[in-house]
Coordinates of C-alpha atoms and ligand atoms in Angstrom, one line a residue:
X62 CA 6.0 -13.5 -2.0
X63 CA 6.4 -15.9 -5.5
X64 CA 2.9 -14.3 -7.2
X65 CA 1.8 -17.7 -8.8
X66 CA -2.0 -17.3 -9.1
X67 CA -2.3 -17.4 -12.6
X68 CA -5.3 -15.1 -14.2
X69 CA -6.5 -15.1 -17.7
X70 CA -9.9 -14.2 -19.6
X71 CA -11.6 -16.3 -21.4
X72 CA -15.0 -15.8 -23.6
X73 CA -17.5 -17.5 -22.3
X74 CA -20.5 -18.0 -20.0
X75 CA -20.9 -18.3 -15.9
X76 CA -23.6 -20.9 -16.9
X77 CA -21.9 -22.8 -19.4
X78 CA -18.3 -22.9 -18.2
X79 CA -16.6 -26.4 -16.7
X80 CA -14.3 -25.1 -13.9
X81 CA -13.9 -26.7 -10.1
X82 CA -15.4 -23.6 -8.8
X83 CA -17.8 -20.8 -10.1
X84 CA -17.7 -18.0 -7.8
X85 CA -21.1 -15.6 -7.9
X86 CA -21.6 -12.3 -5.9
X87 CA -25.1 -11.6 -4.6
X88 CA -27.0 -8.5 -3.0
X89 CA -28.7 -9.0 -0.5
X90 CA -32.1 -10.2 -0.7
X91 CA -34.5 -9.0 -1.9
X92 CA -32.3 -7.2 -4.9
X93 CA -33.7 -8.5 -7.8
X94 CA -30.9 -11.4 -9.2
X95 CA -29.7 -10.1 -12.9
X96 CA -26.5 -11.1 -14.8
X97 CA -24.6 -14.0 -14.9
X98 CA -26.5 -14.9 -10.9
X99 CA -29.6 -15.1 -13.0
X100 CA -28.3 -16.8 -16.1
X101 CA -26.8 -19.9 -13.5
X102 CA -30.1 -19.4 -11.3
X103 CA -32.4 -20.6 -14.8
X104 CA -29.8 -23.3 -15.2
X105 CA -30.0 -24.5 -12.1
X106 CA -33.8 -24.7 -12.1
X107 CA -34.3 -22.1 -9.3
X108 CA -31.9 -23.6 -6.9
X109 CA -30.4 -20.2 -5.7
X110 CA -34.0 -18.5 -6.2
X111 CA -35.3 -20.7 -4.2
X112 CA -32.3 -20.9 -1.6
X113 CA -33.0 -17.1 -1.1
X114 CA -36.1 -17.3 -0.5
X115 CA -36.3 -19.7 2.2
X116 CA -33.2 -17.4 4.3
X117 CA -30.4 -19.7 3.3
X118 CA -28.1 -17.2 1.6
X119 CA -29.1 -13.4 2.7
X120 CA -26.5 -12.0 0.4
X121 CA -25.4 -10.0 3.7
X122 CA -22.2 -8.3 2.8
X123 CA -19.2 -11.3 3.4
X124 CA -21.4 -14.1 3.6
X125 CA -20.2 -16.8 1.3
X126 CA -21.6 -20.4 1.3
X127 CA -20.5 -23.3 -1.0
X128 CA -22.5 -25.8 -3.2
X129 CA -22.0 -28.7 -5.1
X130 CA -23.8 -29.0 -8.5
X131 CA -24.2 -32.7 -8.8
X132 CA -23.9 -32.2 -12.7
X133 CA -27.0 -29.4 -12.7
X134 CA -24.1 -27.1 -14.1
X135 CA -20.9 -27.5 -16.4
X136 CA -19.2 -26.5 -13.2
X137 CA -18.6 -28.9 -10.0
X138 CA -19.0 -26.3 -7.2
X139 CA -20.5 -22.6 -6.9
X140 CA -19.3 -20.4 -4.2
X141 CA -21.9 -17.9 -3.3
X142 CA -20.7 -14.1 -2.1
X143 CA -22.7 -11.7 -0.5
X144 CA -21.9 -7.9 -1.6
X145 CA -24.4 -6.8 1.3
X146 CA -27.0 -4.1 0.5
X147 CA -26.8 -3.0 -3.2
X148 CA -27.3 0.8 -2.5
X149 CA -24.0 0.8 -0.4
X150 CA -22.4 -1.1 -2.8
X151 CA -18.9 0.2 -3.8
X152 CA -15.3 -0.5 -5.0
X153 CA -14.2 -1.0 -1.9
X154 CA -16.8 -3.3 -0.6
X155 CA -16.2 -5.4 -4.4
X156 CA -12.4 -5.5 -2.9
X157 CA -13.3 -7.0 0.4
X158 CA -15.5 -9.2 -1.3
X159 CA -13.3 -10.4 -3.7
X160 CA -11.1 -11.4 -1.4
X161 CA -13.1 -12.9 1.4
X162 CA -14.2 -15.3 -1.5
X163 CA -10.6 -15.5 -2.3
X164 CA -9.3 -16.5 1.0
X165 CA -12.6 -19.1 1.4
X166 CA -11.5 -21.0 -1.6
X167 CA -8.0 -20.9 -0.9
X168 CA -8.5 -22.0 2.6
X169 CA -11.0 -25.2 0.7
X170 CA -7.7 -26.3 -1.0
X171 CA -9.8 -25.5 -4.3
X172 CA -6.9 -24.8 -6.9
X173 CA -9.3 -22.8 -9.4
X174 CA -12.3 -21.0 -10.3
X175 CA -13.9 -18.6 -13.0
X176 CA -16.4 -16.2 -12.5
X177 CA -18.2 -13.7 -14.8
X178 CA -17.8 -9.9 -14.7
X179 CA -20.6 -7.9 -16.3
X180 CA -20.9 -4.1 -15.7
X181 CA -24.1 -3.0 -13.7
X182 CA -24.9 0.7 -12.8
X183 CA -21.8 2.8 -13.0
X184 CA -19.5 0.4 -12.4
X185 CA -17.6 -0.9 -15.7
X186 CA -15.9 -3.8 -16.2
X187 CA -12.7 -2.6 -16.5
X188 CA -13.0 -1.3 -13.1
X189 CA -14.6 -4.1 -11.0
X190 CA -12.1 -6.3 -13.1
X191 CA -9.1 -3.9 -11.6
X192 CA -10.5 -4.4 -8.4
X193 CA -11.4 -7.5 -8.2
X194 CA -7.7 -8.6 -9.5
X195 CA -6.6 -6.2 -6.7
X196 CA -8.6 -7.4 -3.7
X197 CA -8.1 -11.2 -4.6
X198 CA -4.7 -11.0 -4.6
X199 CA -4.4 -8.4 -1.7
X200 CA -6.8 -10.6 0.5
X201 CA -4.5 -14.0 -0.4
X202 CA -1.3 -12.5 0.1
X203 CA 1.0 -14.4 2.8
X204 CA 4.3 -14.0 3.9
X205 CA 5.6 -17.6 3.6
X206 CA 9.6 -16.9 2.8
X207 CA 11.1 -17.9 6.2
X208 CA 8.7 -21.0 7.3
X209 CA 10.8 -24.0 6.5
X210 CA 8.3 -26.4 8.2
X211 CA 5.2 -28.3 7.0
X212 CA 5.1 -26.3 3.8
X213 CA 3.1 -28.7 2.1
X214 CA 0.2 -27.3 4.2
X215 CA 0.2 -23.7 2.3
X216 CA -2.0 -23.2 0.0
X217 CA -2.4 -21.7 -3.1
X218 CA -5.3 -20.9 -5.8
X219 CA -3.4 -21.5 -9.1
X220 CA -5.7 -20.2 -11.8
X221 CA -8.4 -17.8 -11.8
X222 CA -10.6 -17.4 -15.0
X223 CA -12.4 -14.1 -15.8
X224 CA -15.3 -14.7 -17.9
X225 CA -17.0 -12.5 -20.1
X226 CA -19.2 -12.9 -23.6
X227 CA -18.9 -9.8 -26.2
X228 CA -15.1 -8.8 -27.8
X229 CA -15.1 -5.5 -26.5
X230 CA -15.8 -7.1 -22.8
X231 CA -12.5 -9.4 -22.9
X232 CA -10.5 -6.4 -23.8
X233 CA -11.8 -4.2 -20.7
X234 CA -11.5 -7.4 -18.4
X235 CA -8.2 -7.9 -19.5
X236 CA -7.0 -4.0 -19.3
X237 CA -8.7 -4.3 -15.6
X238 CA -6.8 -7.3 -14.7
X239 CA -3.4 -6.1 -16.2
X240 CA -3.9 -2.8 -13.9
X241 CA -5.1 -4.5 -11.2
X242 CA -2.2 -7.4 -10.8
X243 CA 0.4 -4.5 -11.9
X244 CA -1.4 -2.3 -8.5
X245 CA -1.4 -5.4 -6.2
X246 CA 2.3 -7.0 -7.2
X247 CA 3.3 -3.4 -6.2
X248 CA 1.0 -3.3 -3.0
X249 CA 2.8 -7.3 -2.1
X250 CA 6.3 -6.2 -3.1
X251 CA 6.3 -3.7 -0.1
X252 CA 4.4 -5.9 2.0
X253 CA 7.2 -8.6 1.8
X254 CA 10.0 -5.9 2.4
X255 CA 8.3 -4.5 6.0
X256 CA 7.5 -8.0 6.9
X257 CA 10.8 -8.9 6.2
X258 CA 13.3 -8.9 9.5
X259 CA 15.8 -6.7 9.5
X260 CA 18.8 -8.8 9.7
X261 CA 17.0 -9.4 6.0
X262 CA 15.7 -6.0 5.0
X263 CA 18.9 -4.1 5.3
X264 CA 20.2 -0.7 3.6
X265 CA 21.9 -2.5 1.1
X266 CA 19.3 -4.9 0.3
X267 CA 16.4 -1.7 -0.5
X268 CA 19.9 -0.1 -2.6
X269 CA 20.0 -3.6 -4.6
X270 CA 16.1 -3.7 -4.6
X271 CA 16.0 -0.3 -6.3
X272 CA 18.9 -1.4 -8.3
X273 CA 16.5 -4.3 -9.6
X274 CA 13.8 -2.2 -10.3
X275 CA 16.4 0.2 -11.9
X276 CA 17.4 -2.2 -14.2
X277 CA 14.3 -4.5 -15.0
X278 CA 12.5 -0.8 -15.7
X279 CA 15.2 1.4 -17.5
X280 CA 15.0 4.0 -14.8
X281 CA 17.9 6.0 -13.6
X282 CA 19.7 5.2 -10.4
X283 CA 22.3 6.3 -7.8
X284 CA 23.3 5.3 -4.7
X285 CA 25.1 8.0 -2.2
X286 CA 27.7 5.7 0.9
X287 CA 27.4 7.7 4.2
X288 CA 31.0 9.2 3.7
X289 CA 29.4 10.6 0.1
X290 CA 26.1 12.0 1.8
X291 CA 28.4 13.3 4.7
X292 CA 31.0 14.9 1.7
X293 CA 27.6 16.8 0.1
X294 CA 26.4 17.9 3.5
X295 CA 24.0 16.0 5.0
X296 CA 24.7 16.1 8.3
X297 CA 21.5 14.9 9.9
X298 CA 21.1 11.6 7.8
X299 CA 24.7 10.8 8.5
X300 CA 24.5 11.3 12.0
X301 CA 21.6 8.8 12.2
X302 CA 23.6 6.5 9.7
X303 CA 26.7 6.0 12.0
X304 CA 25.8 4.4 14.7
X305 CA 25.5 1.6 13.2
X306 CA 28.1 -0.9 11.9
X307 CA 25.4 -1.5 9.0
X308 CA 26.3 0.7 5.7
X309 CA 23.3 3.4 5.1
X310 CA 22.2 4.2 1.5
X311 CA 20.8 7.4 -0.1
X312 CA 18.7 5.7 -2.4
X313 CA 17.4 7.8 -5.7
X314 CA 15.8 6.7 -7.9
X315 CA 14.6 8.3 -11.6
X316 CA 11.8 7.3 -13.7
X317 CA 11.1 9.5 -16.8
X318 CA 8.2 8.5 -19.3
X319 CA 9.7 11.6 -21.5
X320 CA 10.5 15.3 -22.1
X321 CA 8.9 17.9 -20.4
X322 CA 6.9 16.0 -17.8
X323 CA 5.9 17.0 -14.4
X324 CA 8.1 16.2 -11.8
X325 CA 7.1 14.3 -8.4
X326 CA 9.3 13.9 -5.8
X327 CA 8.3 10.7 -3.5
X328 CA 10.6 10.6 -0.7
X329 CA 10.2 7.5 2.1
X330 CA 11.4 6.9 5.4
X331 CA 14.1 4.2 5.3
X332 CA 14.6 3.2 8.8
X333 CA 15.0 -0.9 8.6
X334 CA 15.7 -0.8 12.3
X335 CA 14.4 1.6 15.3
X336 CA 15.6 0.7 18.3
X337 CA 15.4 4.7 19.5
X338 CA 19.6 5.1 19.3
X339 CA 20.7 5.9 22.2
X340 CA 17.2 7.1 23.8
X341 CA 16.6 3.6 23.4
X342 CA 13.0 2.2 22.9
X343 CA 11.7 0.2 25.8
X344 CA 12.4 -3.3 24.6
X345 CA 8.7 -4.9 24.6
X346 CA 7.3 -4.5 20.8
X347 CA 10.7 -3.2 20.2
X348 CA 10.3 -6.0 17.6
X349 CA 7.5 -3.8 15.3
X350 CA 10.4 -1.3 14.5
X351 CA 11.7 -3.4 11.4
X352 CA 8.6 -1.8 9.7
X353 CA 10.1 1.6 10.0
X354 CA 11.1 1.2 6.6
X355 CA 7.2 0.8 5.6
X356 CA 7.5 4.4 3.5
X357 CA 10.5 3.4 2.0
X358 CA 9.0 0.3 0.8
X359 CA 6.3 1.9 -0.4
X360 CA 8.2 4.9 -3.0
X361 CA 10.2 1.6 -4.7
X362 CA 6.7 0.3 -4.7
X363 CA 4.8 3.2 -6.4
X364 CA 7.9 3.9 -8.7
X365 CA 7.9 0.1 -9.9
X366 CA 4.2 -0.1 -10.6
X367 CA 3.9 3.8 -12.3
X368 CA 6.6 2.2 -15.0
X369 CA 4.7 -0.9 -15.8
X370 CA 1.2 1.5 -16.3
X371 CA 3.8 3.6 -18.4
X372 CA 2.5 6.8 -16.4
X373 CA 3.4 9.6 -18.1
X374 CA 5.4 11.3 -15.1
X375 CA 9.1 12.0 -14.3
X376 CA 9.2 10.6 -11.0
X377 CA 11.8 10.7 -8.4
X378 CA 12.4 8.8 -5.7
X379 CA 14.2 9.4 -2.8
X380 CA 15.4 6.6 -0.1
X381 CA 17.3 7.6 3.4
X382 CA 18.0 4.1 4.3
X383 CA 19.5 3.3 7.7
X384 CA 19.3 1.4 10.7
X385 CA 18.9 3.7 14.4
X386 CA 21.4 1.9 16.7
X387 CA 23.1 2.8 19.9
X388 CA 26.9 2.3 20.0
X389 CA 30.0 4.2 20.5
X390 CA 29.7 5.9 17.1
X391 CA 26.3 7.4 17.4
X392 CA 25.0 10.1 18.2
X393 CA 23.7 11.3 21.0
X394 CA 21.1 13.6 23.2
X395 CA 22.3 17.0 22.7
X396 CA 24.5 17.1 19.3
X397 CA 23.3 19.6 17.2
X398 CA 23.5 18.7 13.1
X399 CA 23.9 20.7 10.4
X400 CA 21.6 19.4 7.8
X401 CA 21.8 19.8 4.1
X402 CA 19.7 22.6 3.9
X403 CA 22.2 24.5 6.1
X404 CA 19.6 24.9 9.1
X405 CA 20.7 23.5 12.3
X406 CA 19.6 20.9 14.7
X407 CA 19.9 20.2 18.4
X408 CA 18.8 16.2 19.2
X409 CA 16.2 15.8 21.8
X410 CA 15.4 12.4 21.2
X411 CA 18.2 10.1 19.2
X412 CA 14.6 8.4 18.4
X413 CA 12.9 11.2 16.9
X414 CA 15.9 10.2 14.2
X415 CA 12.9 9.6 10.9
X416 CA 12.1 13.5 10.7
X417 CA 16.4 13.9 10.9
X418 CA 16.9 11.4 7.8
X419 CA 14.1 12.8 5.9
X420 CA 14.9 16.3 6.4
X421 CA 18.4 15.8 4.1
X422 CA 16.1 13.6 1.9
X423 CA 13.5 16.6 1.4
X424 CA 16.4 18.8 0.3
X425 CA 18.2 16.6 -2.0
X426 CA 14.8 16.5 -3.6
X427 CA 14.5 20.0 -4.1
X428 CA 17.3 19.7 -6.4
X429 CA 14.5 18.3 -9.0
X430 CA 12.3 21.5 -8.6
X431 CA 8.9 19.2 -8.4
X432 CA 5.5 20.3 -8.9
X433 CA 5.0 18.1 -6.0
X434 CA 6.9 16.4 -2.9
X435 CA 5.2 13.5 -1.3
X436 CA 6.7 11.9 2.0
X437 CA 5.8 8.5 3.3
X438 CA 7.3 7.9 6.8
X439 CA 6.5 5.8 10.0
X440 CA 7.1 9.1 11.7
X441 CA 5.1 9.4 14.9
X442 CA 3.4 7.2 18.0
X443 CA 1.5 9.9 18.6
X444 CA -0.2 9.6 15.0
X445 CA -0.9 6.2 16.5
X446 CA -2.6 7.3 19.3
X447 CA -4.4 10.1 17.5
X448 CA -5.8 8.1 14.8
X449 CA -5.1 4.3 15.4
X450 CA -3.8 1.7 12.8
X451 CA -6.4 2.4 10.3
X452 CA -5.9 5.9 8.8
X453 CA -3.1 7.8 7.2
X454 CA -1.9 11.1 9.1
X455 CA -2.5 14.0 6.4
X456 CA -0.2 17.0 6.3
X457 CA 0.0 19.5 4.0
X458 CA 1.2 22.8 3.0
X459 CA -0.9 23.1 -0.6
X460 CA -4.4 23.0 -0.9
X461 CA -4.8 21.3 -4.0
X462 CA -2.2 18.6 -4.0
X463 CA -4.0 18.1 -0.4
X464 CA -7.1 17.3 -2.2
X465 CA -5.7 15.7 -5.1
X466 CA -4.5 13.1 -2.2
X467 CA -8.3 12.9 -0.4
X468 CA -9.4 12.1 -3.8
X469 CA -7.5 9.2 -4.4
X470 CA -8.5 8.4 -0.4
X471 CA -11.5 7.9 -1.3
X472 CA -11.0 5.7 -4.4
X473 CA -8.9 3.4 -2.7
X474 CA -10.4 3.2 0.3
X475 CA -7.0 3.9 1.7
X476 CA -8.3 6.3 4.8
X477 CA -6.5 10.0 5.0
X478 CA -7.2 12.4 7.9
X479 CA -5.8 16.1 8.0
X480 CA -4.0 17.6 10.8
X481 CA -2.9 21.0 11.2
X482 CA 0.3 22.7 10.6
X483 CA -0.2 26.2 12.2
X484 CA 2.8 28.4 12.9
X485 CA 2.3 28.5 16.3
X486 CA 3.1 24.8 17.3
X487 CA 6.7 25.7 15.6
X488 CA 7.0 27.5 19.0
X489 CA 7.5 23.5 20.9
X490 CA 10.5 23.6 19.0
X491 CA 12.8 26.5 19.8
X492 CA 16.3 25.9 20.7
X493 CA 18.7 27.5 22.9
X494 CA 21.7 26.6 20.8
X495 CA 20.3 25.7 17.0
X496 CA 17.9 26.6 14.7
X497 CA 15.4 24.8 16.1
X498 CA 15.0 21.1 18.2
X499 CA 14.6 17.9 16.7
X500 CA 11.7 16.8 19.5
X501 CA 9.0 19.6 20.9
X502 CA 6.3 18.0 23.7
X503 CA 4.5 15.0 23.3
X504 CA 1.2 16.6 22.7
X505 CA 0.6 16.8 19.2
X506 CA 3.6 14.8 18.6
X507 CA 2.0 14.0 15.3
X508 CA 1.8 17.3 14.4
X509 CA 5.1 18.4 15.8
X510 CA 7.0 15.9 13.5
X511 CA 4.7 17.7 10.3
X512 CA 6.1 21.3 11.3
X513 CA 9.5 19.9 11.8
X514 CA 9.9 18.8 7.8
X515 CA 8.0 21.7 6.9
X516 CA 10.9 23.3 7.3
X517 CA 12.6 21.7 4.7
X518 CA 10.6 22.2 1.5
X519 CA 10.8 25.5 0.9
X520 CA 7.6 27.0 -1.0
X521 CA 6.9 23.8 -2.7
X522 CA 3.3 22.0 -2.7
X523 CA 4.5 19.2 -0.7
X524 CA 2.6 16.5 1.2
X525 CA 3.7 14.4 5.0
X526 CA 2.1 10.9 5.1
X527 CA 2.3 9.5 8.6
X528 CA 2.3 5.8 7.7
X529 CA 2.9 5.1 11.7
X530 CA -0.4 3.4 12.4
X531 CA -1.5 1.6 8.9
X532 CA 2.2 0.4 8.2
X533 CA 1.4 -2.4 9.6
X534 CA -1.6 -4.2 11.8
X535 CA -2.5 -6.9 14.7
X536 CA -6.1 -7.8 13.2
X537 CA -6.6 -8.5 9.9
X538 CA -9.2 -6.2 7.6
X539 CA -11.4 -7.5 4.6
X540 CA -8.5 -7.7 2.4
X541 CA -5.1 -6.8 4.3
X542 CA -3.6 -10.0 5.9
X543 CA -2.0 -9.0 9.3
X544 CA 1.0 -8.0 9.7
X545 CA 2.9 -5.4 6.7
X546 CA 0.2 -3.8 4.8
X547 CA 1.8 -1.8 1.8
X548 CA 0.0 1.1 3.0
X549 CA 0.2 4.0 0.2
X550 CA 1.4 2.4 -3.0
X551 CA -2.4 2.1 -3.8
X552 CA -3.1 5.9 -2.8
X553 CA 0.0 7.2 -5.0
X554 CA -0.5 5.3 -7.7
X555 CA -3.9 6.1 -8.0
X556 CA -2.6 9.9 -7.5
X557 CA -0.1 9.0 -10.2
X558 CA -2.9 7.9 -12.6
X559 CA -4.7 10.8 -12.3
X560 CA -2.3 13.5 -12.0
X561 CA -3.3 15.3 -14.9
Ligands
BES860 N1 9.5 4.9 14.2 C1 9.1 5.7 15.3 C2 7.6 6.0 15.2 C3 6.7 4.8 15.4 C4 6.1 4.5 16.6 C5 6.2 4.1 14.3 C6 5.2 3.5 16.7 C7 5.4 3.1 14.4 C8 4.9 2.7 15.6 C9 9.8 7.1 15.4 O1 11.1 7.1 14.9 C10 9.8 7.5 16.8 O2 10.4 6.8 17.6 N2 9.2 8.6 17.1 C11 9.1 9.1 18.4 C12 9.3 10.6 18.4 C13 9.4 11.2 19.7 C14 10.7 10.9 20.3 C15 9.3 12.7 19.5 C16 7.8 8.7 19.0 O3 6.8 8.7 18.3 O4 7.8 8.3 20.2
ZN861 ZN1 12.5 6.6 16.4
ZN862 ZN1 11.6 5.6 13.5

């Protein structure tokens, strides 16, 4: 998506600003009104006093109604938001709110607004500007690219003013919106790639994508063909990549902010197409598998926004892309791989192929040494059914880079739940003729797909992200449009940030 909501800060007053719209958040009653709600209130003669009062705007969390000022105020409409009861107020609430009021204004055709941010509590401005940026433009997002009809009806907000009065206030607002539109371009970038068909969303297209971000950032890149990843060893991505008549990439990418930094490995599932190879998929919602590139889209993601916050990291990024195809060329039920690592692999499933890919990606990356390894991977339907579309699959095999990861859960609100990797359930995958199986049962398929990479990261703190269920989703939430989601970028980064 073309970002071309324009937003600046300006000094001034929620009161005496002229704009088409003047957006205000509101407890709910009876929370006393302060800030710039108050300043407009005495303005207005009581009109949203009194409004409250009588039961006309509750403040309930979402509620939004629209005015017109009649010339009472420099500003021609005011768009009242509930924030909903102020002692569960939080970032994540701000971010649904920001966007609800977002998508209401859009939806009125109203082209711009302003709105004052003042810190209250704990909250500063710098941080409810970040996330206000990054739920408004989360919450608008739309995947428009393909629609050749009626596109005179989309519509757009084209300016968005962020008020605020005192010197040091217009430099935090503007530091929170830089961040914030920085976080949420990332968060769109990967939104547009996993809604993105995969006659679009190809191999070669993420390589050229990565070699855009490559280039517009100064990182470092390299792209491996199939017969060059099949030359080094990797038998197991290369098996996966051949089936198909569409090239494979091993994407990897480098960012280094300077000497001596800690390294982070982020390696994502690149699958643009699952049809299940030759186990093949049953064909109804077979359509949902372009998104099995959702971890992929997320590491290009996360490395493009940690070099525009200049984190001070040497990240690398790795990218198994292919498609999983059936055809004369691939392989097949019973094949057993040698992977990079050297362990070998009997196929169970031709559509457990994600954990195959990866496991030469977890390798190469060990090449790096990292403090840390992070995968991202559409990985499992039984993660689905174990924790639905709204949570992230947790895996982990080190404490503290396990709770470095809940601790930026629970600043972005985007939802981690641990499962176990005990020993024991590598018993599912014992093989008569390899190392071990690619597929064990399909209880605690989730699970089993964890202990199978595992296997592949040696002794370092490493972290599994199954993406399965969040990648992408039927019904919209407060600010994710349905459809792609961009699940992660917002957790790693935020992990990024605070790394140190
Ligand atoms: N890409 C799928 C997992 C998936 C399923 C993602 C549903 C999103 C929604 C993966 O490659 C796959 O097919 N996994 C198999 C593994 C099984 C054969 C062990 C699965 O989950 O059925
Ligand atoms: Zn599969
Ligand atoms: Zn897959």
């Amino acid at each position: 998506m073309e970002m071309v909501m324009e937003i600046r800060v300006e000094k001034g007053a929620a009161e005496k600003f002229p704009c088409e719209l003047l957006l205000l958040f509101s407890f709910e009653f009876p929370e006393p009104r302060e800030g710039p709600i108050k300043n407009v209130d005495l303005e207005w003669k009581g009109f949203i006093s009194s409004l409250m009062n009588q039961g006309d705007f509750k403040g309930e969390l979402f509620e939004r109604k629209l005015f017109y000022t009649q010339g009472a105020l420099p500003a021609k409409r005011v768009l009242l938001t509930g924030l909903g009861k102020r002692g569960e107020f939080d970032l994540d609430k701000w971010r649904g709110a920001s966007s609800k009021a977002g998508q209401y204004i859009r939806d009125a055709g109203i082209k711009q607004f302003a709105l004052q941010i003042k810190k209250f509590d704990s909250f500063s401005e710098e941080g409810l500007a970040e996330s206000f940026v990054t739920g408004l433009l989360l919450g608008t997002y739309q995947y428009n690219e393909l629609k050749t009809l009626e596109r005179e009806k989309i519509k757009e907000i084209g300016e968005v003013i962020l008020l605020g009065d005192k010197t040091g206030e217009l430099k935090s607002l503007n530091n929170g919106m830089g961040t914030g539109r920085i976080i949420a371009e990332g968060v769109c970038m990967a939104r547009d790639l996993v809604n993105g068909p995969s006659n679009k969303i190809t191999p070669t297209l993420l390589s050229e994508r990565a070699q855009q971000i490559a280039k517009d950032h100064g990182m470092e890149l390299q792209v491996l063909e199939v017969s060059q990843a099949e030359a080094m060893g990797m038998g197991a991505f290369t098996a996966v990549a051949k089936g198909s008549q569409e090239p494979g990439k091993f994407i990897v990418l480098e960012y280094n902010k300077g000497k001596g930094l800690d390294t982070i490995a982020l390696v994502g599932k690149g699958i643009t197409f699952d049809s299940g190879g030759i186990s093949i998929k049953p064909s109804e919602g077979m359509d949902r598998m372009k998104d099995d590139m959702s971890g992929a889209a997320a590491v290009l993601a996360t490395m493009q926004a940690a070099s525009k916050l200049q984190i001070p990291l040497h990240l690398v990024g790795v990218i198994p892309a292919t498609e999983n195809l059936p055809s004369g060329k691939a392989y097949k039920p019973g094949d057993v791989l040698k992977t990079l690592s050297g362990q070998t692999v009997e196929v169970i499933s031709t559509d457990a192929e994600g954990r195959l890919i990866l496991s030469d990606a977890l390798t190469y990356s060990l090449r790096y040494q990292p403090k840390a390894i992070i995968d991202l991977a559409t990985l499992t339907g039984a993660c689905v059914i174990a924790l639905g579309d709204y949570v992230i699959g947790l895996f982990g095999n080190d404490e503290p880079l396990l709770k470095r990861i809940q601790d930026s859960s629970e600043k972005t609100g985007e939802k981690v739940w641990r499962l176990p990797l005990w020993d024991e359930y590598f018993d599912y995958l014992k093989s008569d003729v390899a190392d071990f199986k690619n597929v064990g049962t399909r209880a605690a398929g989730a699970i089993i797909g964890g202990i199978f990479l595992s296997k592949f990261v040696e002794k370092i703190p490493w972290v599994h992200l199954d993406i399965a269920g969040p990648a992408s989703i039927e019904k919209e939430r407060p600010y994710v449009p349905k459809g792609g989601t961009g699940v992660g970028v917002r957790l790693l980064v935020q992990l990024l940030r605070d790394w140190k």
